[in-house]
Amino acid sequence: MISITGLSKRFADAAGPAVDALSLEIGAGEICVLIGPSGCGKTTTMRMINRMIEPDSGSIVVGGRDVTRVDPIELRRSIGYVIQQVGLFPHMTIAENIATVPQLLGWDRARIAKRVDDLLTRVHMDPARDRSRYPRELSGGQKQRIGVARALAADPPVMLMDEPFGALDPITRASLQDEFLRILRELDKTIVFVTHDIDEAIRMGTRIAIMRAGRLVQYDTPEAILARPADPFVEAFVGSDRALKRLSLLVVSDHAAKDPPPGGAPTVLQSLNLRDALSTLLSADAEVAAVVDAGGAIRGTLTLDTIRAAGDLKTEERR
Amino acid sequence: MLADAWHYIVTHPTQFGTALGVHVALSACALAIAALVAIPLGLVVARRAGWALAAINAANVGRTLPSLAVLALAMPILGTGFAPSLTALTLLALPPILTNTIAGILGVDRDVVDAARGMGMTAGEILRRVEMPIATPIVFAGLRTSAVQVVSGAVLAAFIGGGGLGDFITAGIAMMAVPQLLVGAIPVTLLSLAADYLFGTLERRLTPLGLRAA
């Protein structure tokens, strides 16, 4: 869907290149997270995709079109854009904000009104109550919901998101991450997502591109990056708790044994991840947990040994 | 004394009417021309860093010049009468409108402009749909300052034969005739207050709903 080849950019006043011969393939429906320390070129890379920044060399092909050969205005109208500070228009109502791109594209009123209401419902806002409110009346989390709805308005196949949850408190952030992950998957969008938060990257990404000094250091699935960091930089970047992070990607039901649990074993929900299950076992000082479904019915057992084996990065390496 | 002033107005209706008319015409024309020059100029220079700074500096120099000096300088170049007075008053009205237009545009949150650009608005669309509406209250605050300055500054037009209510004030001072002085001074004060009220109201009315204090 997005194909980046040999992309470079050097800013006039900078010592080194911001982006240095970067190549990256992003498949349709992927959530590609660009991550790295400040100044690694992740935001610059993202902004070159919709030509907010013009590349010095290299090519970017989006949906078969070389972006440098498309009118930048038309290009930007066909790509969703969400930024950390949201940037809602303070003088416009929520509905007018969401209607921005459809209006620029010349949709008729009825179609725009319907689209606005559909999107408000999708991001869990109430159209009747919220469509005529103003941005200043919203909380930070609500603003970002509208920011995402606005970017989705003209149904672009590709979305660029620059630290969209960075300005939110941890609780709001976690719930919005889950919510948007679901929405974006439902809509089957291809997403380029910039963050500096490795936990967010692991949670949101189908693939993670780790960047350093304008170069791509490692590009792989979250599981693979946690299991096999390409070099000491990536290993340090993903953190010393990468084994635990990996457990958080694995679901209890995939690792439970069918055996009936012993009496008095602590229970864990089958939809939990192994990291939470491990925590339950440790706090109960137990070796075995009973796996239950949402209704409370026993589904099997999960042992500490199973978790240990699942989380063993060496096992993963041999596979 | 007030009764004497009122008596003067009643006995000289044409003279008073003409002076009032000239005063209002001078002020309104000066303000209108200044707005037509300063607002577009401000919009053009605001996003060009060097130009905006130059414009603001020039405007600040203009602001520090005493009104009388501007009028006095206009006389040797443009002569006496309505036109030189209008020119001088226009110069007087420019700085607040120009600086406020620039400040209004620069005051628009950069993230808002970035979002607008990222969604595919052209520079013109960003100006019309985003920057101008958000800057409107600040531009009107500038117009309000200019209006009050011009109405009171127009008194000085009397010194270079521009007419207006200043004629009564200068004559009143020259002849030590307080009632006549008041015939000029009181209406000028009322006009200033009216201009302030008018533009204050416009400023509030034209502030987009989303930007008004809750």
Short mmCIF file of C-alpha atoms in Angstrom, two decimals:
data_model
loop_
_atom_site.label_atom_id
_atom_site.label_comp_id
_atom_site.label_asym_id
_atom_site.label_seq_id
_atom_site.Cartn_x
_atom_site.Cartn_y
_atom_site.Cartn_z
CA MET A 1 0.00 0.00 0.00
CA ILE A 2 2.84 2.33 0.90
CA SER A 3 6.23 1.73 -0.59
CA ILE A 4 9.14 3.90 0.51
CA THR A 5 12.44 3.54 -1.30
CA GLY A 6 15.76 5.25 -0.58
CA LEU A 7 14.05 8.18 1.11
CA SER A 8 16.36 10.96 2.33
CA LYS A 9 15.86 14.38 3.82
CA ARG A 10 18.35 16.82 5.22
CA PHE A 11 17.24 20.11 6.76
CA ALA A 12 19.21 23.20 5.86
CA ASP A 13 20.47 23.95 9.38
CA ALA A 14 21.07 20.36 10.54
CA ALA A 15 24.39 18.58 11.03
CA GLY A 16 23.26 15.23 9.68
CA PRO A 17 20.38 13.96 7.57
CA ALA A 18 16.97 13.75 9.27
CA VAL A 19 16.08 10.70 7.20
CA ASP A 20 18.85 8.70 5.55
CA ALA A 21 18.18 6.30 2.66
CA LEU A 22 15.11 4.80 4.33
CA SER A 23 13.22 1.98 2.64
CA LEU A 24 10.00 0.56 4.03
CA GLU A 25 7.11 -1.52 2.68
CA ILE A 26 3.76 -1.17 4.41
CA GLY A 27 1.08 -3.64 3.37
CA ALA A 28 -2.63 -2.82 3.08
CA GLY A 29 -4.42 -3.01 6.42
CA GLU A 30 -1.19 -2.83 8.43
CA ILE A 31 -0.63 -0.53 11.35
CA CYS A 32 3.01 0.43 10.91
CA VAL A 33 4.39 2.11 14.00
CA LEU A 34 7.42 4.36 13.47
CA ILE A 35 9.31 4.62 16.72
CA GLY A 36 12.66 5.79 18.01
CA PRO A 37 14.26 8.45 20.19
CA SER A 38 13.61 12.16 19.54
CA GLY A 39 15.22 13.34 16.33
CA CYS A 40 15.37 9.85 14.81
CA GLY A 41 13.38 11.04 11.79
CA LYS A 42 10.08 9.27 12.48
CA THR A 43 7.87 12.35 12.22
CA THR A 44 9.82 13.67 9.22
CA THR A 45 9.28 10.32 7.47
CA MET A 46 5.56 10.44 8.19
CA ARG A 47 5.23 14.04 7.03
CA MET A 48 6.93 13.24 3.74
CA ILE A 49 4.18 10.72 2.93
CA ASN A 50 1.60 13.51 2.51
CA ARG A 51 4.23 16.00 1.37
CA MET A 52 3.99 18.26 4.41
CA ILE A 53 7.75 17.97 4.00
CA GLU A 54 9.30 17.48 0.56
CA PRO A 55 11.91 14.70 0.33
CA ASP A 56 15.38 15.43 -1.06
CA SER A 57 15.59 12.06 -2.79
CA GLY A 58 13.96 8.66 -2.89
CA SER A 59 10.40 7.78 -3.70
CA ILE A 60 7.15 7.23 -1.88
CA VAL A 61 4.40 5.31 -3.64
CA VAL A 62 0.97 5.29 -1.98
CA GLY A 63 -1.71 3.06 -3.51
CA GLY A 64 0.25 2.89 -6.75
CA ARG A 65 0.73 6.66 -7.07
CA ASP A 66 4.13 8.31 -6.74
CA VAL A 67 3.28 11.07 -4.28
CA THR A 68 5.71 13.55 -5.80
CA ARG A 69 3.69 13.42 -9.01
CA VAL A 70 0.36 14.10 -7.35
CA ASP A 71 -0.87 17.59 -6.50
CA PRO A 72 -0.07 17.94 -2.76
CA ILE A 73 -3.50 19.40 -1.99
CA GLU A 74 -5.31 16.52 -3.66
CA LEU A 75 -2.90 14.04 -2.04
CA ARG A 76 -3.54 15.38 1.47
CA ARG A 77 -7.30 15.26 0.96
CA SER A 78 -6.97 11.55 0.19
CA ILE A 79 -4.90 10.71 3.31
CA GLY A 80 -6.22 10.98 6.88
CA TYR A 81 -4.11 13.14 9.20
CA VAL A 82 -4.17 13.14 13.01
CA ILE A 83 -1.73 15.04 15.22
CA GLN A 84 -1.00 14.94 18.95
CA GLN A 85 -2.37 18.41 19.65
CA VAL A 86 -5.45 17.45 17.59
CA GLY A 87 -5.68 20.91 16.02
CA LEU A 88 -9.47 21.11 16.00
CA PHE A 89 -10.76 24.37 14.56
CA PRO A 90 -11.90 26.26 17.68
CA HIS A 91 -14.36 28.49 15.80
CA MET A 92 -16.19 25.58 14.20
CA THR A 93 -18.66 23.14 15.72
CA ILE A 94 -17.79 19.46 16.06
CA ALA A 95 -19.90 18.73 12.97
CA GLU A 96 -18.17 21.46 10.95
CA ASN A 97 -14.78 20.16 12.03
CA ILE A 98 -15.58 16.62 10.92
CA ALA A 99 -17.09 17.93 7.67
CA THR A 100 -13.87 19.73 6.66
CA VAL A 101 -12.49 17.35 4.05
CA PRO A 102 -15.90 16.28 2.62
CA GLN A 103 -16.65 19.98 2.19
CA LEU A 104 -13.34 20.59 0.45
CA LEU A 105 -14.21 17.66 -1.81
CA GLY A 106 -17.59 19.20 -2.57
CA TRP A 107 -19.93 16.58 -1.09
CA ASP A 108 -23.57 17.63 -0.83
CA ARG A 109 -25.07 18.69 2.50
CA ALA A 110 -27.19 15.62 3.12
CA ARG A 111 -24.30 13.25 2.51
CA ILE A 112 -22.03 15.27 4.81
CA ALA A 113 -24.63 15.42 7.59
CA LYS A 114 -25.16 11.67 7.44
CA ARG A 115 -21.42 10.98 7.41
CA VAL A 116 -20.87 13.25 10.43
CA ASP A 117 -23.52 11.45 12.46
CA ASP A 118 -22.20 8.02 11.46
CA LEU A 119 -18.67 8.97 12.49
CA LEU A 120 -19.75 10.51 15.79
CA THR A 121 -21.56 7.27 16.63
CA ARG A 122 -18.52 5.24 15.60
CA VAL A 123 -16.18 7.14 17.93
CA HIS A 124 -18.74 6.80 20.75
CA MET A 125 -20.02 10.34 20.80
CA ASP A 126 -23.69 11.24 20.72
CA PRO A 127 -24.58 12.98 17.44
CA ALA A 128 -27.68 14.71 18.82
CA ARG A 129 -25.80 16.12 21.79
CA ASP A 130 -22.34 16.69 20.35
CA ARG A 131 -22.66 17.77 16.75
CA SER A 132 -23.31 21.43 17.53
CA ARG A 133 -20.87 21.71 20.45
CA TYR A 134 -17.54 23.51 20.19
CA PRO A 135 -14.06 22.03 20.78
CA ARG A 136 -13.55 24.05 23.98
CA GLU A 137 -16.47 22.18 25.55
CA LEU A 138 -14.73 18.80 25.13
CA SER A 139 -12.24 16.87 27.28
CA GLY A 140 -8.84 15.90 25.88
CA GLY A 141 -9.99 12.37 25.08
CA GLN A 142 -13.16 13.62 23.39
CA LYS A 143 -11.13 16.07 21.31
CA GLN A 144 -8.92 13.25 20.05
CA ARG A 145 -12.02 11.18 19.19
CA ILE A 146 -13.20 14.08 17.05
CA GLY A 147 -9.70 14.46 15.61
CA VAL A 148 -9.79 10.83 14.47
CA ALA A 149 -13.38 11.13 13.22
CA ARG A 150 -12.33 14.20 11.21
CA ALA A 151 -9.45 12.29 9.66
CA LEU A 152 -11.79 9.40 8.77
CA ALA A 153 -14.44 11.68 7.26
CA ALA A 154 -13.73 11.16 3.57
CA ASP A 155 -12.92 7.47 4.19
CA PRO A 156 -9.24 7.65 3.20
CA PRO A 157 -7.53 4.26 2.72
CA VAL A 158 -4.38 5.57 4.42
CA MET A 159 -4.11 7.44 7.72
CA LEU A 160 -1.13 9.22 9.23
CA MET A 161 -1.19 9.54 13.01
CA ASP A 162 1.47 11.53 14.85
CA GLU A 163 1.44 10.58 18.55
CA PRO A 164 -2.36 10.84 18.62
CA PHE A 165 -2.62 9.77 22.25
CA GLY A 166 0.55 11.46 23.52
CA ALA A 167 -1.19 14.33 25.27
CA LEU A 168 -3.67 12.17 27.18
CA ASP A 169 -3.55 10.82 30.73
CA PRO A 170 -2.56 7.12 30.96
CA ILE A 171 -6.08 5.83 31.66
CA THR A 172 -7.73 7.75 28.82
CA ARG A 173 -4.83 6.78 26.57
CA ALA A 174 -5.20 3.06 27.24
CA SER A 175 -8.94 3.07 26.64
CA LEU A 176 -8.64 5.13 23.45
CA GLN A 177 -5.86 2.87 22.17
CA ASP A 178 -8.11 -0.18 22.54
CA GLU A 179 -11.10 1.61 21.08
CA PHE A 180 -9.28 2.96 18.03
CA LEU A 181 -7.48 -0.27 17.42
CA ARG A 182 -10.88 -1.90 17.08
CA ILE A 183 -12.31 0.89 14.89
CA LEU A 184 -9.28 1.02 12.62
CA ARG A 185 -9.25 -2.76 12.18
CA GLU A 186 -12.97 -2.77 11.37
CA LEU A 187 -12.41 -0.11 8.75
CA ASP A 188 -9.37 -1.92 7.33
CA LYS A 189 -7.20 1.18 7.10
CA THR A 190 -3.50 1.26 6.39
CA ILE A 191 -1.95 3.32 9.13
CA VAL A 192 1.38 4.98 9.72
CA PHE A 193 1.58 5.68 13.42
CA VAL A 194 4.34 7.69 15.05
CA THR A 195 5.09 7.33 18.76
CA HIS A 196 8.02 7.33 21.15
CA ASP A 197 6.25 4.98 23.57
CA ILE A 198 7.35 1.36 23.07
CA ASP A 199 4.35 -0.01 25.00
CA GLU A 200 2.03 1.89 22.67
CA ALA A 201 3.94 0.55 19.68
CA ILE A 202 3.61 -3.04 20.89
CA ARG A 203 -0.06 -2.55 21.63
CA MET A 204 -1.04 -0.76 18.40
CA GLY A 205 1.36 -2.02 15.78
CA THR A 206 1.07 -4.95 13.41
CA ARG A 207 4.62 -4.01 12.48
CA ILE A 208 7.12 -1.80 14.22
CA ALA A 209 9.82 0.19 12.45
CA ILE A 210 12.54 1.18 14.90
CA MET A 211 14.51 4.20 13.70
CA ARG A 212 17.73 5.76 14.84
CA ALA A 213 19.47 8.80 13.35
CA GLY A 214 17.35 8.72 10.20
CA ARG A 215 17.93 5.04 9.51
CA LEU A 216 15.76 1.97 9.90
CA VAL A 217 17.28 -0.30 12.54
CA GLN A 218 14.70 -3.06 12.66
CA TYR A 219 11.34 -3.59 10.97
CA ASP A 220 9.28 -6.53 12.17
CA THR A 221 6.23 -7.68 14.09
CA PRO A 222 6.07 -6.74 17.80
CA GLU A 223 6.53 -10.40 18.78
CA ALA A 224 9.65 -10.79 16.65
CA ILE A 225 11.17 -7.52 17.84
CA LEU A 226 10.68 -8.53 21.47
CA ALA A 227 12.05 -12.01 20.85
CA ARG A 228 14.94 -11.10 18.60
CA PRO A 229 16.14 -7.50 18.92
CA ALA A 230 18.45 -6.81 15.97
CA ASP A 231 21.16 -5.12 18.00
CA PRO A 232 21.95 -3.76 21.50
CA PHE A 233 20.25 -0.44 20.63
CA VAL A 234 16.91 -2.14 19.92
CA GLU A 235 17.35 -4.38 22.95
CA ALA A 236 17.86 -1.36 25.19
CA PHE A 237 15.04 0.48 23.46
CA VAL A 238 12.44 -2.24 23.99
CA GLY A 239 13.47 -2.44 27.64
CA SER A 240 14.78 -5.03 30.06
CA ASP A 241 11.22 -6.24 30.61
CA ARG A 242 10.83 -7.46 27.04
CA ALA A 243 10.02 -10.96 28.24
CA LEU A 244 7.07 -9.55 30.18
CA LYS A 245 6.08 -7.36 27.22
CA ARG A 246 6.05 -10.44 25.06
CA LEU A 247 3.80 -12.26 27.54
CA SER A 248 1.38 -9.36 27.29
CA LEU A 249 0.93 -10.15 23.58
CA LEU A 250 -0.09 -13.76 24.27
CA VAL A 251 -3.64 -14.76 25.19
CA VAL A 252 -4.46 -17.25 27.97
CA SER A 253 -6.86 -19.32 25.85
CA ASP A 254 -4.07 -20.11 23.36
CA HIS A 255 -1.89 -21.62 26.08
CA ALA A 256 -4.37 -23.31 28.42
CA ALA A 257 -4.34 -27.10 28.82
CA LYS A 258 -7.61 -29.03 28.78
CA ASP A 259 -6.92 -30.78 32.14
CA PRO A 260 -9.33 -30.02 34.97
CA PRO A 261 -7.79 -27.62 37.50
CA PRO A 262 -7.08 -28.70 41.08
CA GLY A 263 -9.47 -27.44 43.76
CA GLY A 264 -8.72 -24.04 45.26
CA ALA A 265 -6.71 -22.81 42.26
CA PRO A 266 -6.99 -19.09 41.50
CA THR A 267 -9.05 -18.30 38.38
CA VAL A 268 -7.97 -16.34 35.31
CA LEU A 269 -10.20 -15.17 32.44
CA GLN A 270 -9.34 -16.94 29.18
CA SER A 271 -9.33 -13.56 27.36
CA LEU A 272 -6.55 -12.17 29.59
CA ASN A 273 -2.95 -12.00 28.41
CA LEU A 274 -0.25 -14.19 29.92
CA ARG A 275 1.37 -11.25 31.70
CA ASP A 276 -1.80 -10.61 33.72
CA ALA A 277 -2.22 -14.37 34.29
CA LEU A 278 1.35 -14.51 35.61
CA SER A 279 0.58 -11.67 37.96
CA THR A 280 -2.50 -13.51 39.24
CA LEU A 281 -0.48 -16.69 39.86
CA LEU A 282 2.33 -14.83 41.61
CA SER A 283 0.02 -12.90 43.88
CA ALA A 284 -1.90 -16.09 44.76
CA ASP A 285 1.43 -17.89 45.30
CA ALA A 286 0.08 -20.74 43.12
CA GLU A 287 1.57 -22.99 40.42
CA VAL A 288 -1.70 -23.64 38.60
CA ALA A 289 -4.67 -21.45 37.69
CA ALA A 290 -8.17 -22.40 36.56
CA VAL A 291 -9.00 -20.83 33.19
CA VAL A 292 -12.57 -19.58 33.06
CA ASP A 293 -14.69 -17.94 30.36
CA ALA A 294 -16.66 -14.70 30.73
CA GLY A 295 -19.58 -16.66 32.20
CA GLY A 296 -17.38 -18.21 34.88
CA ALA A 297 -17.38 -21.76 33.44
CA ILE A 298 -14.09 -23.65 33.80
CA ARG A 299 -12.28 -24.13 30.48
CA GLY A 300 -8.99 -25.68 31.52
CA THR A 301 -5.78 -24.98 33.40
CA LEU A 302 -2.77 -22.78 33.02
CA THR A 303 0.49 -23.56 34.80
CA LEU A 304 3.41 -21.39 35.72
CA ASP A 305 5.60 -23.70 33.64
CA THR A 306 3.46 -23.05 30.55
CA ILE A 307 3.86 -19.32 31.02
CA ARG A 308 7.59 -19.71 31.58
CA ALA A 309 7.91 -21.72 28.38
CA ALA A 310 5.79 -19.24 26.40
CA GLY A 311 7.82 -16.33 27.67
CA ASP A 312 11.19 -17.98 27.16
CA LEU A 313 12.84 -15.86 24.50
CA LYS A 314 15.49 -18.53 23.87
CA THR A 315 12.80 -21.03 22.88
CA GLU A 316 11.43 -18.47 20.47
CA GLU A 317 14.86 -17.96 18.94
CA ARG A 318 15.28 -21.65 18.22
CA ARG A 319 11.90 -21.87 16.54
CA MET B 1 -21.98 77.42 31.11
CA LEU B 2 -23.58 74.29 29.62
CA ALA B 3 -26.68 76.33 28.95
CA ASP B 4 -24.55 78.90 27.12
CA ALA B 5 -23.00 76.13 25.04
CA TRP B 6 -26.45 74.72 24.22
CA HIS B 7 -27.61 78.25 23.33
CA TYR B 8 -24.65 78.57 20.94
CA ILE B 9 -25.61 75.36 19.17
CA VAL B 10 -29.26 76.39 18.86
CA THR B 11 -28.35 79.80 17.46
CA HIS B 12 -25.71 78.43 15.05
CA PRO B 13 -27.36 75.22 13.77
CA THR B 14 -25.77 75.22 10.29
CA GLN B 15 -22.30 75.95 11.59
CA PHE B 16 -22.57 73.22 14.21
CA GLY B 17 -24.13 70.73 11.77
CA THR B 18 -21.39 71.29 9.20
CA ALA B 19 -18.61 70.96 11.75
CA LEU B 20 -20.14 67.76 13.14
CA GLY B 21 -20.62 66.38 9.62
CA VAL B 22 -17.04 67.15 8.62
CA HIS B 23 -15.74 65.62 11.84
CA VAL B 24 -17.67 62.39 11.36
CA ALA B 25 -16.80 62.25 7.64
CA LEU B 26 -13.09 62.82 8.32
CA SER B 27 -13.01 60.12 11.02
CA ALA B 28 -15.06 57.57 9.11
CA CYS B 29 -13.13 58.02 5.85
CA ALA B 30 -9.77 57.87 7.61
CA LEU B 31 -10.78 54.70 9.45
CA ALA B 32 -12.21 53.06 6.33
CA ILE B 33 -9.14 53.79 4.21
CA ALA B 34 -6.81 52.69 7.00
CA ALA B 35 -8.75 49.43 7.39
CA LEU B 36 -8.71 48.78 3.65
CA VAL B 37 -4.96 49.22 3.61
CA ALA B 38 -3.89 47.76 6.96
CA ILE B 39 -6.00 44.57 7.07
CA PRO B 40 -4.92 43.16 3.67
CA LEU B 41 -1.35 44.30 4.33
CA GLY B 42 -1.39 42.59 7.71
CA LEU B 43 -2.78 39.36 6.23
CA VAL B 44 -0.07 39.33 3.58
CA VAL B 45 2.91 40.04 5.84
CA ALA B 46 1.84 38.10 8.95
CA ARG B 47 3.25 34.71 7.89
CA ARG B 48 6.47 36.18 6.45
CA ALA B 49 8.68 36.57 9.49
CA GLY B 50 10.94 39.41 8.27
CA TRP B 51 8.12 41.43 6.76
CA ALA B 52 5.87 41.09 9.78
CA LEU B 53 8.61 42.37 12.05
CA ALA B 54 9.33 45.29 9.74
CA ALA B 55 5.63 46.15 9.53
CA ILE B 56 5.19 46.00 13.30
CA ASN B 57 8.28 48.18 13.85
CA ALA B 58 7.08 50.74 11.32
CA ALA B 59 3.66 50.75 12.94
CA ASN B 60 5.18 51.25 16.38
CA VAL B 61 7.19 54.23 15.14
CA GLY B 62 3.95 55.57 13.67
CA ARG B 63 2.24 55.14 17.02
CA THR B 64 4.83 57.13 18.93
CA LEU B 65 4.50 60.17 16.66
CA PRO B 66 2.22 62.73 18.31
CA SER B 67 -0.98 63.27 16.33
CA LEU B 68 -0.31 66.98 16.09
CA ALA B 69 3.14 66.34 14.64
CA VAL B 70 1.63 64.13 11.93
CA LEU B 71 -0.82 66.88 11.04
CA ALA B 72 1.87 69.55 11.16
CA LEU B 73 4.07 67.44 8.87
CA ALA B 74 1.22 66.95 6.43
CA MET B 75 0.72 70.68 5.96
CA PRO B 76 3.95 71.66 4.15
CA ILE B 77 3.62 68.65 1.85
CA LEU B 78 -0.09 68.54 1.16
CA GLY B 79 -1.26 72.03 2.05
CA THR B 80 -4.33 72.77 4.09
CA GLY B 81 -7.94 71.58 4.09
CA PHE B 82 -9.84 68.30 4.14
CA ALA B 83 -7.49 66.12 2.05
CA PRO B 84 -4.31 66.67 4.09
CA SER B 85 -6.28 66.21 7.29
CA LEU B 86 -7.70 62.95 5.95
CA THR B 87 -4.22 61.75 4.97
CA ALA B 88 -2.78 62.55 8.36
CA LEU B 89 -5.66 60.87 10.19
CA THR B 90 -5.39 57.79 7.99
CA LEU B 91 -1.73 57.49 8.94
CA LEU B 92 -2.78 57.82 12.55
CA ALA B 93 -5.36 55.04 12.18
CA LEU B 94 -3.08 52.53 10.42
CA PRO B 95 -0.76 51.25 13.19
CA PRO B 96 -3.30 49.71 15.60
CA ILE B 97 -5.17 47.96 12.79
CA LEU B 98 -1.97 46.68 11.20
CA THR B 99 -0.39 45.40 14.41
CA ASN B 100 -3.62 43.77 15.54
CA THR B 101 -4.17 42.05 12.20
CA ILE B 102 -0.65 40.61 12.34
CA ALA B 103 -1.03 39.65 16.00
CA GLY B 104 -4.41 38.07 15.26
CA ILE B 105 -3.03 35.86 12.49
CA LEU B 106 0.12 34.95 14.44
CA GLY B 107 -2.07 34.14 17.44
CA VAL B 108 -3.76 31.30 15.57
CA ASP B 109 -2.50 28.05 17.10
CA ARG B 110 0.17 26.55 14.84
CA ASP B 111 -1.23 23.07 15.37
CA VAL B 112 -4.58 24.25 14.03
CA VAL B 113 -2.86 25.54 10.89
CA ASP B 114 -0.82 22.33 10.61
CA ALA B 115 -4.01 20.25 10.82
CA ALA B 116 -5.65 22.44 8.17
CA ARG B 117 -2.69 22.03 5.84
CA GLY B 118 -2.46 18.31 6.50
CA MET B 119 -6.11 17.89 5.54
CA GLY B 120 -5.45 19.48 2.18
CA MET B 121 -6.54 23.10 2.54
CA THR B 122 -4.82 25.53 0.17
CA ALA B 123 -3.10 28.61 1.61
CA GLY B 124 -6.12 30.69 0.61
CA GLU B 125 -8.55 28.26 2.23
CA ILE B 126 -6.51 28.26 5.44
CA LEU B 127 -6.61 32.07 5.47
CA ARG B 128 -10.35 32.36 4.75
CA ARG B 129 -11.71 29.41 6.69
CA VAL B 130 -9.34 29.23 9.62
CA GLU B 131 -7.02 32.16 10.22
CA MET B 132 -9.34 35.07 9.45
CA PRO B 133 -12.32 33.89 11.52
CA ILE B 134 -10.07 33.17 14.50
CA ALA B 135 -8.28 36.54 14.15
CA THR B 136 -11.49 38.55 13.75
CA PRO B 137 -11.92 39.64 17.39
CA ILE B 138 -8.34 40.90 17.56
CA VAL B 139 -8.66 42.79 14.27
CA PHE B 140 -11.79 44.46 15.60
CA ALA B 141 -10.03 45.40 18.81
CA GLY B 142 -7.51 47.22 16.59
CA LEU B 143 -10.29 48.97 14.69
CA ARG B 144 -11.78 50.04 18.00
CA THR B 145 -8.52 51.60 19.17
CA SER B 146 -8.05 53.33 15.83
CA ALA B 147 -11.62 54.64 15.78
CA VAL B 148 -11.28 56.28 19.18
CA GLN B 149 -7.88 57.72 18.25
CA VAL B 150 -9.14 59.10 14.95
CA VAL B 151 -12.25 60.72 16.43
CA SER B 152 -10.18 62.54 19.03
CA GLY B 153 -7.31 63.17 16.61
CA ALA B 154 -9.67 64.81 14.13
CA VAL B 155 -9.96 67.74 16.55
CA LEU B 156 -6.47 68.73 15.44
CA ALA B 157 -7.58 69.02 11.81
CA ALA B 158 -8.73 72.51 12.79
CA PHE B 159 -5.08 73.56 12.93
CA ILE B 160 -4.57 72.87 9.24
CA GLY B 161 -7.94 74.07 8.07
CA GLY B 162 -9.57 70.66 7.90
CA GLY B 163 -12.66 71.75 9.80
CA GLY B 164 -14.61 69.61 12.20
CA LEU B 165 -15.49 70.13 15.83
CA GLY B 166 -11.92 71.22 16.55
CA ASP B 167 -12.80 74.61 15.03
CA PHE B 168 -14.95 75.40 18.07
CA ILE B 169 -12.25 74.27 20.47
CA THR B 170 -9.45 76.31 18.90
CA ALA B 171 -11.72 79.34 18.56
CA GLY B 172 -12.90 78.89 22.14
CA ILE B 173 -9.35 78.76 23.42
CA ALA B 174 -8.24 81.74 21.31
CA MET B 175 -11.13 83.90 22.54
CA MET B 176 -11.19 82.49 26.07
CA ALA B 177 -14.82 81.53 25.36
CA VAL B 178 -15.52 78.46 27.46
CA PRO B 179 -19.07 77.83 26.14
CA GLN B 180 -17.80 77.74 22.57
CA LEU B 181 -14.97 75.43 23.63
CA LEU B 182 -17.54 73.09 25.13
CA VAL B 183 -19.56 73.11 21.90
CA GLY B 184 -16.56 71.35 20.40
CA ALA B 185 -15.32 69.33 23.36
CA ILE B 186 -18.54 67.70 24.55
CA PRO B 187 -19.67 66.30 21.16
CA VAL B 188 -16.14 65.01 20.48
CA THR B 189 -16.18 63.18 23.80
CA LEU B 190 -19.58 61.70 23.01
CA LEU B 191 -18.43 60.69 19.52
CA SER B 192 -15.38 58.92 20.98
CA LEU B 193 -17.52 57.03 23.45
CA ALA B 194 -19.98 56.12 20.68
CA ALA B 195 -17.16 54.84 18.45
CA ASP B 196 -15.77 52.80 21.32
CA TYR B 197 -19.19 51.33 22.06
CA LEU B 198 -19.94 50.61 18.39
CA PHE B 199 -16.69 48.74 17.73
CA GLY B 200 -16.83 47.03 21.10
CA THR B 201 -20.23 45.66 20.18
CA LEU B 202 -19.04 44.61 16.72
CA GLU B 203 -16.02 42.90 18.28
CA ARG B 204 -18.30 40.82 20.51
CA ARG B 205 -20.88 40.12 17.80
CA LEU B 206 -18.28 38.99 15.25
CA THR B 207 -16.37 36.74 17.64
CA PRO B 208 -17.15 33.18 16.48
CA LEU B 209 -19.34 31.34 18.99
CA GLY B 210 -16.69 28.72 19.66
CA LEU B 211 -14.20 31.38 20.74
CA ARG B 212 -16.48 33.27 23.13
CA ALA B 213 -15.86 32.89 26.83
CA ALA B 214 -18.19 30.21 28.16
#
